Coordinates of C-alpha atoms in Angstrom, one line a residue:
M1080 CA -285.1 -116.2 129.4
R1081 CA -284.3 -115.4 132.2
K1082 CA -282.1 -113.3 133.5
K1083 CA -281.4 -115.8 136.3
D1084 CA -281.7 -118.5 133.9
Y1085 CA -279.0 -117.6 131.4
I1086 CA -276.8 -117.2 135.0
F1087 CA -277.3 -121.2 135.6
A1088 CA -277.3 -122.0 132.3
T1089 CA -273.4 -119.7 132.3
M1090 CA -272.4 -122.0 135.1
I1091 CA -273.0 -124.9 134.4
F1092 CA -271.3 -125.0 131.5
L1093 CA -267.9 -122.9 132.5
I1094 CA -268.3 -126.1 135.3
F1095 CA -268.2 -128.1 131.7
I1096 CA -265.7 -126.8 130.0
I1097 CA -264.0 -127.0 133.4
I1098 CA -264.3 -130.9 133.6
L1099 CA -263.0 -131.1 129.8
L1100 CA -260.3 -129.6 130.6
R1101 CA -259.4 -131.2 133.9
L1102 CA -260.5 -134.6 131.3
W1103 CA -257.4 -133.4 128.5
Q1104 CA -254.8 -132.4 131.3
L1105 CA -255.7 -136.1 132.6
Q1106 CA -255.6 -138.2 129.2
I1107 CA -252.9 -136.0 127.0
L1108 CA -250.8 -133.6 128.9
N1109 CA -249.7 -136.0 132.1
T1110 CA -250.4 -140.4 130.2
E1111 CA -247.0 -140.6 130.9
K1112 CA -246.4 -139.7 134.5
Y1113 CA -249.8 -141.4 135.0
K1114 CA -248.8 -144.3 133.1
K1115 CA -245.5 -144.6 135.7
L1116 CA -247.6 -144.5 139.0
A1117 CA -249.8 -147.6 137.6
E1118 CA -246.8 -149.9 136.5
Q1119 CA -244.7 -149.2 139.8
N1120 CA -248.1 -151.3 141.5
R1121 CA -247.1 -154.2 139.5
I1122 CA -243.6 -153.9 138.0
R1123 CA -240.0 -153.9 139.9
I1124 CA -236.9 -153.9 139.2
I1125 CA -234.0 -155.5 140.2
K1126 CA -230.1 -154.8 140.5
I1127 CA -228.2 -158.3 140.7
P1128 CA -224.9 -158.0 142.0
A1129 CA -222.4 -159.3 140.4
P1130 CA -220.1 -161.3 142.0
R1131 CA -217.1 -159.6 143.3
G1132 CA -213.2 -161.2 141.5
I1133 CA -211.5 -163.3 143.5
I1134 CA -208.4 -162.7 145.2
Y1135 CA -205.5 -165.4 146.1
D1136 CA -201.8 -165.6 146.0
R1137 CA -199.1 -166.2 144.1
N1138 CA -200.7 -170.3 144.2
G1139 CA -203.4 -170.2 144.3
I1140 CA -204.5 -169.5 147.4
P1141 CA -207.5 -167.6 148.1
L1142 CA -207.4 -164.6 150.4
V1143 CA -210.6 -163.4 150.0
E1144 CA -213.0 -165.4 148.9
N1145 CA -217.4 -165.2 147.8
I1146 CA -219.9 -166.7 150.5
P1147 CA -223.5 -167.1 149.5
S1148 CA -226.2 -165.8 151.3
F1149 CA -230.3 -164.0 152.2
A1150 CA -231.3 -160.1 152.6
V1151 CA -235.2 -159.0 153.2
S1152 CA -236.4 -156.5 151.5
I1153 CA -239.5 -153.9 150.8
S1154 CA -240.9 -153.3 147.2
P1155 CA -241.2 -149.4 147.6
E1156 CA -245.2 -149.0 147.1
Y1157 CA -245.9 -150.9 150.5
A1158 CA -243.1 -149.2 152.6
Y1159 CA -246.5 -147.9 154.4
K1160 CA -248.4 -150.8 154.4
V1161 CA -246.4 -153.0 155.6
D1162 CA -247.1 -154.5 159.4
I1163 CA -243.4 -153.5 161.1
N1164 CA -244.3 -155.0 164.0
I1165 CA -244.2 -158.8 162.6
L1166 CA -241.2 -157.8 160.9
A1167 CA -239.5 -156.6 163.4
K1168 CA -240.0 -159.5 165.7
I1169 CA -238.6 -162.0 162.6
L1170 CA -236.0 -160.0 163.1
N1171 CA -234.8 -159.7 166.1
L1172 CA -235.3 -155.2 165.6
S1173 CA -236.8 -152.3 166.4
A1174 CA -239.9 -151.2 165.1
E1175 CA -237.6 -147.5 165.2
E1176 CA -235.2 -149.5 163.4
I1177 CA -237.4 -150.9 161.0
E1178 CA -240.0 -147.7 160.3
K1179 CA -235.9 -145.1 159.6
K1180 CA -235.0 -147.7 157.0
L1181 CA -238.6 -146.8 155.2
S1182 CA -238.9 -143.9 156.0
K1183 CA -235.9 -143.0 153.3
K1184 CA -237.2 -143.6 149.8
Y1185 CA -234.6 -145.0 148.2
E1186 CA -233.4 -143.5 144.9
S1187 CA -235.8 -145.0 142.4
I1188 CA -239.9 -146.0 143.1
Y1189 CA -239.0 -148.5 141.8
M1190 CA -236.0 -150.4 144.2
P1191 CA -236.6 -152.7 146.8
I1192 CA -235.8 -150.7 150.4
R1193 CA -232.9 -153.4 152.1
I1194 CA -234.6 -154.0 155.9
K1195 CA -231.8 -156.9 157.1
E1196 CA -229.0 -159.1 155.2
D1197 CA -227.3 -162.2 156.4
L1198 CA -230.7 -164.3 157.7
T1199 CA -230.7 -167.9 159.2
F1200 CA -232.7 -169.5 157.7
K1201 CA -234.8 -169.9 160.8
E1202 CA -236.0 -166.4 159.4
I1203 CA -236.4 -167.2 155.8
A1204 CA -239.2 -170.4 157.0
M1205 CA -240.4 -167.8 159.5
L1206 CA -240.4 -163.9 156.5
E1207 CA -242.5 -167.1 154.3
A1208 CA -244.8 -168.0 156.4
R1209 CA -246.4 -164.7 157.3
R1210 CA -245.8 -163.6 153.7
S1211 CA -249.9 -163.3 153.0
E1212 CA -248.9 -160.5 155.6
L1213 CA -245.7 -159.1 154.5
P1214 CA -247.3 -157.0 151.4
G1215 CA -244.6 -156.5 148.6
L1216 CA -241.3 -159.1 151.1
I1217 CA -238.0 -159.7 148.8
I1218 CA -236.3 -162.6 150.0
E1219 CA -233.4 -162.1 147.3
T1220 CA -229.9 -164.2 147.5
E1221 CA -226.5 -162.5 146.8
I1222 CA -223.0 -162.8 147.9
K1223 CA -221.1 -161.9 150.4
R1224 CA -216.8 -161.5 151.0
H1225 CA -215.8 -163.3 153.8
Y1226 CA -211.5 -163.1 153.9
P1227 CA -210.4 -166.7 155.1
F1228 CA -207.4 -165.1 156.8
G1229 CA -209.3 -162.7 159.2
P1230 CA -206.8 -159.5 160.6
A1231 CA -204.0 -161.5 158.9
T1232 CA -204.2 -159.8 155.8
A1233 CA -206.6 -156.9 156.8
H1234 CA -203.9 -153.8 155.9
L1235 CA -203.6 -155.3 153.0
L1236 CA -206.8 -156.7 150.7
G1237 CA -208.7 -153.5 152.7
Y1238 CA -212.2 -154.3 153.6
L1239 CA -215.6 -153.5 151.9
G1240 CA -218.6 -151.1 152.9
K1241 CA -221.9 -150.2 151.6
I1242 CA -222.1 -147.4 149.1
T1243 CA -221.7 -142.9 151.1
E1244 CA -223.3 -140.4 149.5
E1245 CA -219.3 -138.6 148.6
Q1246 CA -219.1 -142.0 146.8
I1247 CA -221.6 -141.6 144.8
K1248 CA -220.3 -138.2 144.1
D1249 CA -217.3 -138.7 143.0
N1250 CA -217.7 -141.9 141.4
L1251 CA -220.2 -142.1 138.6
Q1252 CA -219.6 -145.7 138.2
Y1253 CA -221.3 -145.8 141.3
K1254 CA -225.1 -143.8 140.8
N1255 CA -227.4 -146.0 139.6
L1256 CA -226.1 -148.4 142.2
P1257 CA -228.6 -149.1 145.3
S1258 CA -226.5 -148.3 148.3
Y1259 CA -226.5 -151.5 149.8
F1260 CA -224.6 -152.6 147.7
M1261 CA -220.5 -153.2 149.0
V1262 CA -217.8 -151.1 147.2
G1263 CA -214.1 -151.1 148.1
Q1264 CA -213.5 -148.7 151.5
T1265 CA -209.5 -150.3 151.6
G1266 CA -206.7 -151.7 150.1
L1267 CA -207.2 -153.5 147.4
E1268 CA -210.5 -154.4 147.7
K1269 CA -210.3 -150.0 147.4
I1270 CA -208.4 -149.8 144.0
F1271 CA -209.3 -153.0 142.5
D1272 CA -212.3 -152.1 143.1
D1273 CA -213.3 -150.9 139.2
K1274 CA -211.7 -155.2 138.3
L1275 CA -213.1 -156.5 141.1
R1276 CA -216.7 -155.5 141.1
G1277 CA -217.6 -156.8 138.0
T1278 CA -220.9 -155.4 136.4
P1279 CA -224.8 -155.4 137.8
G1280 CA -227.3 -157.3 136.1
E1281 CA -230.4 -156.3 136.1
K1282 CA -234.3 -158.1 136.4
I1283 CA -237.7 -156.7 135.4
V1284 CA -240.6 -158.3 136.7
E1285 CA -244.1 -158.7 137.4
V1286 CA -246.0 -158.5 141.4
D1287 CA -248.8 -158.9 142.5
A1288 CA -250.6 -157.0 145.5
L1289 CA -248.2 -159.2 148.0
G1290 CA -245.4 -158.3 145.9
R1291 CA -244.5 -162.0 144.6
E1292 CA -242.9 -162.5 141.2
L1293 CA -245.8 -163.1 138.0
R1294 CA -243.7 -163.5 135.2
L1295 CA -240.4 -161.7 134.3
I1296 CA -239.9 -158.9 131.6
K1297 CA -236.7 -158.9 131.2
E1298 CA -233.2 -159.9 132.8
S1299 CA -230.2 -158.9 131.7
P1300 CA -227.0 -161.2 134.3
P1301 CA -224.6 -159.4 136.2
V1302 CA -220.7 -160.3 135.0
K1303 CA -218.2 -161.5 137.5
G1304 CA -215.4 -159.7 138.4
E1305 CA -211.6 -160.4 137.6
D1306 CA -209.5 -162.4 139.4
I1307 CA -206.7 -161.6 140.7
Y1308 CA -203.0 -163.1 141.6
L1309 CA -201.5 -161.1 144.1
T1310 CA -197.2 -162.1 144.4
I1311 CA -198.5 -162.4 148.0
D1312 CA -197.0 -165.9 150.3
A1313 CA -200.7 -166.9 152.1
L1314 CA -198.1 -168.7 154.3
L1315 CA -195.4 -166.9 155.1
Q1316 CA -197.9 -164.0 155.8
E1317 CA -200.3 -166.3 158.4
S1318 CA -196.8 -167.1 159.9
A1319 CA -195.1 -163.7 160.0
Y1320 CA -199.6 -162.5 161.8
K1321 CA -199.3 -165.4 163.9
S1322 CA -195.6 -164.2 164.9
L1323 CA -197.0 -160.3 165.6
E1324 CA -200.0 -160.5 166.6
T1325 CA -199.2 -159.7 170.2
L1326 CA -197.1 -157.3 170.0
T1327 CA -197.2 -154.0 168.2
G1328 CA -195.0 -153.5 164.6
A1329 CA -194.7 -154.7 161.2
F1330 CA -192.9 -157.3 159.2
V1331 CA -192.3 -157.0 155.7
A1332 CA -190.5 -159.3 153.2
I1333 CA -190.2 -159.0 150.2
K1334 CA -188.1 -161.0 146.9
P1335 CA -184.6 -159.5 145.7
D1336 CA -184.7 -160.4 142.0
T1337 CA -187.9 -158.8 140.8
G1338 CA -190.0 -156.9 144.2
E1339 CA -192.4 -159.1 144.1
I1340 CA -193.9 -158.5 148.1
L1341 CA -193.5 -161.6 150.0
A1342 CA -195.8 -160.4 153.7
L1343 CA -196.9 -157.2 154.4
V1344 CA -198.4 -157.5 158.1
S1345 CA -199.8 -154.5 160.3
S1346 CA -200.2 -154.8 163.8
P1347 CA -202.1 -154.7 165.7
S1348 CA -204.9 -155.6 163.6
F1349 CA -208.1 -156.1 162.6
D1350 CA -211.4 -158.6 161.6
P1351 CA -212.2 -156.9 158.4
N1352 CA -215.2 -159.5 158.6
I1353 CA -216.6 -158.0 160.3
F1354 CA -217.0 -154.5 158.0
V1355 CA -218.5 -157.0 155.4
E1356 CA -222.1 -157.0 157.5
G1357 CA -221.4 -153.3 158.3
V1358 CA -219.4 -152.8 161.3
P1359 CA -221.4 -152.6 164.5
Q1360 CA -220.9 -148.8 166.4
H1361 CA -218.9 -150.4 169.2
Y1362 CA -216.3 -151.7 167.3
W1363 CA -216.0 -148.7 164.8
N1364 CA -215.4 -147.0 167.9
E1365 CA -213.0 -149.3 169.8
L1366 CA -211.1 -149.4 166.5
I1367 CA -210.8 -145.4 165.3
N1368 CA -210.0 -145.4 170.0
N1369 CA -207.3 -147.5 170.6
P1370 CA -203.8 -145.9 170.6
Q1371 CA -201.8 -148.6 168.7
N1372 CA -204.5 -147.6 166.4
P1373 CA -204.9 -151.4 164.7
L1374 CA -206.1 -149.4 161.4
L1375 CA -203.1 -147.5 160.9
N1376 CA -200.6 -149.6 158.2
R1377 CA -197.4 -149.7 159.9
V1378 CA -195.2 -151.4 156.8
I1379 CA -195.3 -148.4 154.6
Q1380 CA -196.4 -145.8 156.8
G1381 CA -194.9 -146.2 160.6
L1382 CA -192.5 -144.0 160.6
Y1383 CA -189.4 -145.0 162.6
A1384 CA -185.5 -144.6 164.3
P1385 CA -184.0 -146.9 162.2
G1386 CA -181.2 -147.4 164.7
S1387 CA -178.1 -149.7 163.8
T1388 CA -179.9 -151.2 161.0
F1389 CA -179.0 -148.6 159.7
K1390 CA -175.5 -149.2 160.3
V1391 CA -175.5 -151.3 157.4
I1392 CA -175.6 -148.0 155.1
T1393 CA -173.0 -146.1 157.4
A1394 CA -170.9 -149.1 156.8
L1395 CA -171.5 -149.3 153.2
A1396 CA -170.7 -146.0 152.5
G1397 CA -167.6 -146.0 154.3
L1398 CA -166.0 -149.0 151.7
E1399 CA -167.5 -147.2 148.4
E1400 CA -166.1 -143.7 149.8
G1401 CA -162.7 -145.9 150.2
V1402 CA -161.9 -144.6 153.8
I1403 CA -162.5 -148.4 155.5
T1404 CA -161.3 -152.0 154.5
P1405 CA -161.9 -154.8 156.2
D1406 CA -159.7 -155.6 158.0
K1407 CA -158.7 -151.8 159.1
V1408 CA -158.8 -151.2 163.2
L1409 CA -161.1 -147.4 162.7
V1410 CA -161.1 -147.0 166.6
N1411 CA -160.3 -149.3 170.3
C1412 CA -163.8 -149.1 171.1
T1413 CA -163.1 -148.9 175.9
G1414 CA -168.1 -147.2 175.7
G1415 CA -167.5 -144.5 175.0
I1416 CA -166.0 -141.1 172.8
S1417 CA -166.1 -138.1 173.5
F1418 CA -166.6 -134.8 172.0
G1419 CA -166.2 -131.2 174.0
A1420 CA -168.5 -131.7 176.9
W1421 CA -170.2 -134.4 175.5
T1422 CA -169.8 -138.1 176.0
F1423 CA -171.3 -139.9 173.2
G1424 CA -171.7 -144.2 174.9
C1425 CA -171.6 -147.0 173.3
W1426 CA -174.4 -149.4 173.8
K1427 CA -171.7 -151.9 175.4
K1428 CA -170.5 -149.8 178.6
G1429 CA -166.9 -151.7 178.9
G1430 CA -166.6 -151.7 175.5
H1431 CA -166.0 -153.8 171.6
G1432 CA -161.7 -153.4 171.7
P1433 CA -160.1 -153.3 168.9
V1434 CA -162.7 -152.9 166.2
N1435 CA -162.7 -153.3 162.6
L1436 CA -165.6 -153.6 159.9
R1437 CA -166.6 -157.0 160.3
K1438 CA -166.1 -156.6 164.2
A1439 CA -168.7 -153.7 163.7
L1440 CA -171.2 -155.3 162.3
V1441 CA -171.6 -157.9 163.5
E1442 CA -171.2 -156.9 167.4
S1443 CA -173.0 -153.3 166.7
C1444 CA -170.3 -151.2 167.5
D1445 CA -171.1 -147.8 167.9
V1446 CA -167.5 -146.0 168.3
Y1447 CA -167.1 -147.1 165.2
F1448 CA -169.2 -145.9 163.2
Y1449 CA -169.0 -143.2 164.6
E1450 CA -165.8 -142.3 164.4
L1451 CA -167.0 -143.6 160.9
G1452 CA -169.1 -141.2 160.5
R1453 CA -167.0 -138.1 161.6
I1454 CA -164.5 -139.4 158.4
L1455 CA -167.4 -139.4 156.3
G1456 CA -168.4 -136.7 156.9
I1457 CA -173.1 -135.7 156.2
K1458 CA -173.1 -134.9 152.9
K1459 CA -172.0 -138.5 152.0
I1460 CA -174.5 -140.0 154.4
H1461 CA -177.4 -138.5 153.2
K1462 CA -176.0 -139.2 149.4
Y1463 CA -175.2 -142.8 150.5
A1464 CA -179.0 -143.2 152.2
T1465 CA -180.7 -141.5 149.8
L1466 CA -179.3 -143.8 146.8
L1467 CA -180.1 -146.3 148.8
G1468 CA -184.3 -145.5 148.5
L1469 CA -184.6 -143.4 151.9
G1470 CA -186.0 -140.3 152.3
S1471 CA -188.4 -141.0 149.9
P1472 CA -191.8 -143.1 148.5
T1473 CA -190.8 -146.8 147.5
G1474 CA -193.8 -146.8 145.1
F1475 CA -195.6 -149.7 146.7
N1476 CA -198.4 -147.5 146.5
S1477 CA -199.7 -143.8 146.6
D1478 CA -200.0 -143.7 151.2
E1479 CA -196.0 -145.1 151.8
K1480 CA -195.0 -142.2 153.9
A1481 CA -191.7 -140.4 152.5
G1482 CA -189.4 -140.3 156.1
L1483 CA -186.6 -138.0 155.9
V1484 CA -182.7 -138.4 156.0
P1485 CA -182.1 -134.9 157.8
D1486 CA -178.2 -133.1 156.7
D1487 CA -176.7 -129.5 157.4
E1488 CA -178.7 -127.9 154.8
W1489 CA -183.1 -130.1 156.1
K1490 CA -182.0 -129.1 160.0
K1491 CA -181.3 -124.8 158.7
N1492 CA -184.4 -124.9 157.0
D1493 CA -186.6 -126.7 159.0
K1494 CA -185.1 -126.7 162.6
K1495 CA -184.1 -122.9 162.3
A1496 CA -180.3 -124.6 163.2
S1497 CA -176.9 -125.4 162.9
W1498 CA -176.0 -129.2 162.3
F1499 CA -173.1 -130.0 164.8
L1500 CA -170.7 -132.9 165.0
G1501 CA -173.4 -134.7 167.1
D1502 CA -176.0 -134.2 164.6
T1503 CA -174.0 -136.9 162.6
F1504 CA -173.1 -139.1 165.5
N1505 CA -176.2 -139.7 165.7
T1506 CA -176.9 -140.2 162.8
S1507 CA -174.1 -142.6 161.5
I1508 CA -176.0 -145.0 164.0
G1509 CA -180.0 -144.7 163.0
Q1510 CA -180.5 -142.3 165.4
G1511 CA -181.7 -139.1 166.0
F1512 CA -183.6 -137.2 163.3
L1513 CA -183.6 -139.7 160.4
K1514 CA -187.3 -141.9 159.5
V1515 CA -187.9 -144.5 157.7
T1516 CA -190.4 -147.8 156.7
P1517 CA -190.9 -150.9 157.3
L1518 CA -190.7 -151.5 153.3
Q1519 CA -187.7 -149.0 152.8
M1520 CA -185.5 -151.0 155.2
A1521 CA -187.0 -154.7 153.8
R1522 CA -185.7 -152.5 150.2
V1523 CA -182.6 -152.0 151.2
M1524 CA -181.1 -155.5 152.9
A1525 CA -182.9 -156.1 148.8
I1526 CA -179.9 -153.7 147.6
I1527 CA -177.2 -155.3 150.0
V1528 CA -178.9 -158.6 148.3
N1529 CA -179.7 -158.3 144.7
E1530 CA -175.7 -156.8 143.8
G1531 CA -176.6 -153.1 143.9
V1532 CA -180.3 -153.5 141.7
K1533 CA -182.7 -151.7 144.1
V1534 CA -186.1 -152.5 142.8
T1535 CA -189.9 -151.0 142.9
P1536 CA -192.0 -153.5 144.9
Y1537 CA -195.4 -155.0 143.6
I1538 CA -198.1 -157.2 144.8
I1539 CA -199.9 -157.8 141.1
R1540 CA -198.2 -160.9 139.5
G1541 CA -197.3 -160.7 136.5
N1542 CA -196.8 -156.6 136.9
E1543 CA -192.6 -155.9 135.9
A1544 CA -191.1 -153.7 138.9
K1545 CA -188.9 -151.0 137.8
K1546 CA -184.9 -151.8 138.2
E1547 CA -182.0 -149.9 138.9
N1548 CA -178.6 -150.6 138.9
L1549 CA -177.2 -148.1 141.5
N1550 CA -173.2 -149.4 140.6
L1551 CA -171.7 -150.4 143.7
N1552 CA -169.1 -152.3 143.7
P1553 CA -169.8 -155.8 144.0
K1554 CA -166.7 -157.1 146.8
N1555 CA -167.9 -154.4 148.8
L1556 CA -172.2 -155.7 148.7
E1557 CA -170.9 -159.5 149.9
I1558 CA -168.0 -158.1 152.5
I1559 CA -171.1 -157.0 154.1
K1560 CA -173.5 -159.4 153.9
K1561 CA -170.7 -162.6 154.9
A1562 CA -171.1 -159.4 158.2
L1563 CA -174.2 -159.8 158.7
S1564 CA -174.7 -163.8 158.3
A1565 CA -172.2 -164.4 161.1
V1566 CA -174.5 -161.9 163.1
V1567 CA -176.7 -163.9 163.2
N1568 CA -174.8 -167.2 162.9
E1569 CA -172.2 -167.3 165.4
P1570 CA -171.4 -166.2 168.8
E1571 CA -171.3 -163.1 168.9
G1572 CA -173.9 -161.4 166.9
T1573 CA -176.0 -160.0 168.3
A1574 CA -179.1 -161.8 166.6
S1575 CA -177.4 -164.4 168.0
G1576 CA -179.9 -166.0 169.9
A1577 CA -181.7 -166.9 167.0
R1578 CA -180.0 -168.3 165.3
S1579 CA -182.1 -171.2 162.7
Y1580 CA -180.9 -175.2 162.5
I1581 CA -183.8 -175.3 159.9
I1582 CA -183.1 -172.3 158.3
K1583 CA -180.1 -170.4 158.1
F1584 CA -180.6 -166.5 158.1
G1585 CA -178.3 -163.1 158.1
G1586 CA -179.3 -159.3 159.1
K1587 CA -178.8 -156.4 161.7
T1588 CA -180.2 -155.7 164.9
G1589 CA -181.2 -152.7 165.7
T1590 CA -182.0 -151.3 168.8
V1591 CA -184.2 -147.2 169.1
Q1592 CA -184.0 -145.0 172.2
V1593 CA -187.7 -144.3 173.0
I1594 CA -186.4 -141.9 175.3
S1595 CA -183.1 -140.8 177.4
K1596 CA -181.3 -143.6 179.2
K1597 CA -180.8 -142.2 182.2
L1598 CA -184.7 -141.4 181.6
K1599 CA -185.0 -144.8 181.0
E1600 CA -182.9 -146.3 184.5
K1601 CA -185.6 -143.8 186.7
V1602 CA -189.3 -145.7 184.8
S1603 CA -191.1 -148.8 184.7
Y1604 CA -193.1 -147.9 181.7
K1605 CA -193.7 -151.0 178.7
N1606 CA -194.0 -147.1 176.0
I1607 CA -191.7 -146.0 176.8
E1608 CA -189.1 -149.6 175.9
H1609 CA -186.8 -149.1 173.4
H1610 CA -188.5 -149.9 169.8
A1611 CA -186.8 -153.0 168.3
W1612 CA -185.3 -153.9 164.6
F1613 CA -184.1 -156.8 162.5
I1614 CA -182.6 -156.4 159.4
G1615 CA -182.5 -159.5 157.6
F1616 CA -182.2 -162.2 154.6
A1617 CA -183.3 -165.7 154.1
P1618 CA -181.5 -167.7 153.6
T1619 CA -178.0 -166.2 153.9
D1620 CA -176.6 -168.8 150.1
D1621 CA -178.7 -168.1 147.9
P1622 CA -181.4 -165.4 149.2
E1623 CA -185.2 -165.4 148.2
M1624 CA -186.3 -162.6 150.7
A1625 CA -185.5 -159.5 151.8
F1626 CA -187.7 -158.6 155.1
S1627 CA -187.3 -156.0 157.9
L1628 CA -189.5 -156.7 161.3
I1629 CA -189.4 -153.4 164.5
V1630 CA -191.3 -154.0 167.5
E1631 CA -192.6 -151.0 169.2
H1632 CA -192.1 -150.9 172.8
G1633 CA -190.5 -154.7 172.4
G1634 CA -186.7 -153.3 174.5
S1635 CA -183.7 -155.3 172.6
G1636 CA -183.8 -155.6 168.7
G1637 CA -181.3 -159.3 169.3
A1638 CA -183.4 -160.3 172.0
V1639 CA -187.0 -159.2 170.3
A1640 CA -187.3 -158.6 167.4
A1641 CA -184.6 -161.3 166.2
P1642 CA -186.3 -164.6 167.6
V1643 CA -190.1 -163.3 166.0
A1644 CA -188.0 -163.0 162.8
K1645 CA -186.7 -166.7 163.3
N1646 CA -190.3 -167.8 164.4
I1647 CA -192.2 -166.3 161.0
L1648 CA -189.8 -167.8 159.1
E1649 CA -188.9 -171.6 160.7
G1650 CA -192.5 -171.5 160.5
Y1651 CA -193.4 -170.4 157.1
I1652 CA -191.0 -173.3 156.4
L1653 CA -192.2 -175.9 158.3
K1654 CA -195.7 -175.6 156.9
K1655 CA -194.3 -175.3 153.8
R1656 CA -193.2 -179.1 154.2
Q1657 CA -196.3 -179.7 156.1
L1658 CA -198.2 -179.3 152.9
N1659 CA -195.3 -179.2 150.3
V1660 CA -195.7 -175.8 148.6
K1661 CA -192.7 -174.6 146.3
N1662 CA -193.1 -170.9 145.7

């Protein structure tokens, strides 16, 4: 054989060997890989969302529900074959939006790529009519969350949103879910997401070239999430929101003997239904840039000086320590009290005259409580304020603010300054460094009318509250309770203008200075008006609820907050009578 022929034969042999090796690699080594690539053209895995559990109020009224909805997706193998312009025209989306969605290369080669949710029947009909031009088209039935009370329950229930990358990292349960699945982002929807979410189902189907299902290979049905029953009374919740809707503030009511939360409203609020469909950027920007902060739950995160509502605590401290009696005239109020070069005024410039405890609470005499604070001293005021739960979270949930009850040690450590008698005066009437949440003040009211038993507020029906007997003298509590009833129901009371003939209630007004009185007289801007408080209980004879209400920059507690409380209670009672609802 010539050398030239030998070389040629060798080359042919080597090429043959290379082809054999390649065939061996394809058919033996990479069998599974190419089998999977072939199957992706005919196998589709469809995740089926589980119906979320329903959240009910104490009377079985649904606060959140599920409604059917439709969505369109594209099978991933057709991501670059589908006619984007047809989709854009039918779905009223831009071609760029659809292209961006299709280019994401979702979690799995089998997982459909979601294009649009909440389809109209017209959109569904148009998609079906042009299915032959849209290979890989999938129209899915899903369940959409709906909040029938809208903004009235937003801070309580929270809202749903699509799974975020952070949530996938933090929660292994989310890793195998499509990124368009909705999970709880805030409120009870987030806290109880594991229970409410249920277990998603899965369907494995064979499809043809157009993405139409040919046969079902395997199916595991979804398992519905657990239903949750709350202690909330939907009628009281709705009445509170309607009364506060145009104001900035908060209302919370609890059952004094159990700690069950009956209503929890923060205003301004937001519509959680908008979040279900994917919150538009402009709406989100409005929320986060709103100076009134609609996303803030003021019931547990709003911190305010309690104003004259704190006088209830100062009064109780005086009775418990034995430094006052109900009938003892402690001061002759002439409109103020002097201390060195300083004068601490009473809200009533002309004074209240001779004042005993009942008159001090009913007419909210500042001078009486200045003197009582001086006698008690800051240590004892601090003792009773913390005993009644101020300065620490109530135990309701982890997002609560603790607030602040100041004393000389706190001021020394925090302000690097000494404590003065003027600080004690301010603390005695609920001003100065004091900071409380509306929920804390509602619980203070509950302790007064529940014979000195402190309960931990809770919201899931069937739970049992932690209870602590504070060993307060029942006679002292009854003295305060009767005086607070007179605040509303007798002519001289600071809340007498809010007296109701539908439901008899009692309570204490409070007005919190935002700026000094002298400066306030020179300007008239809304945001420097005083905060208006009212804490109360109803009905007076056998209280079924203790509550607190604050209206930011509302003005006077007696002129503003107490009438709002009246509106809430009357609206609730009238609605109950209309529907014949019993708790």
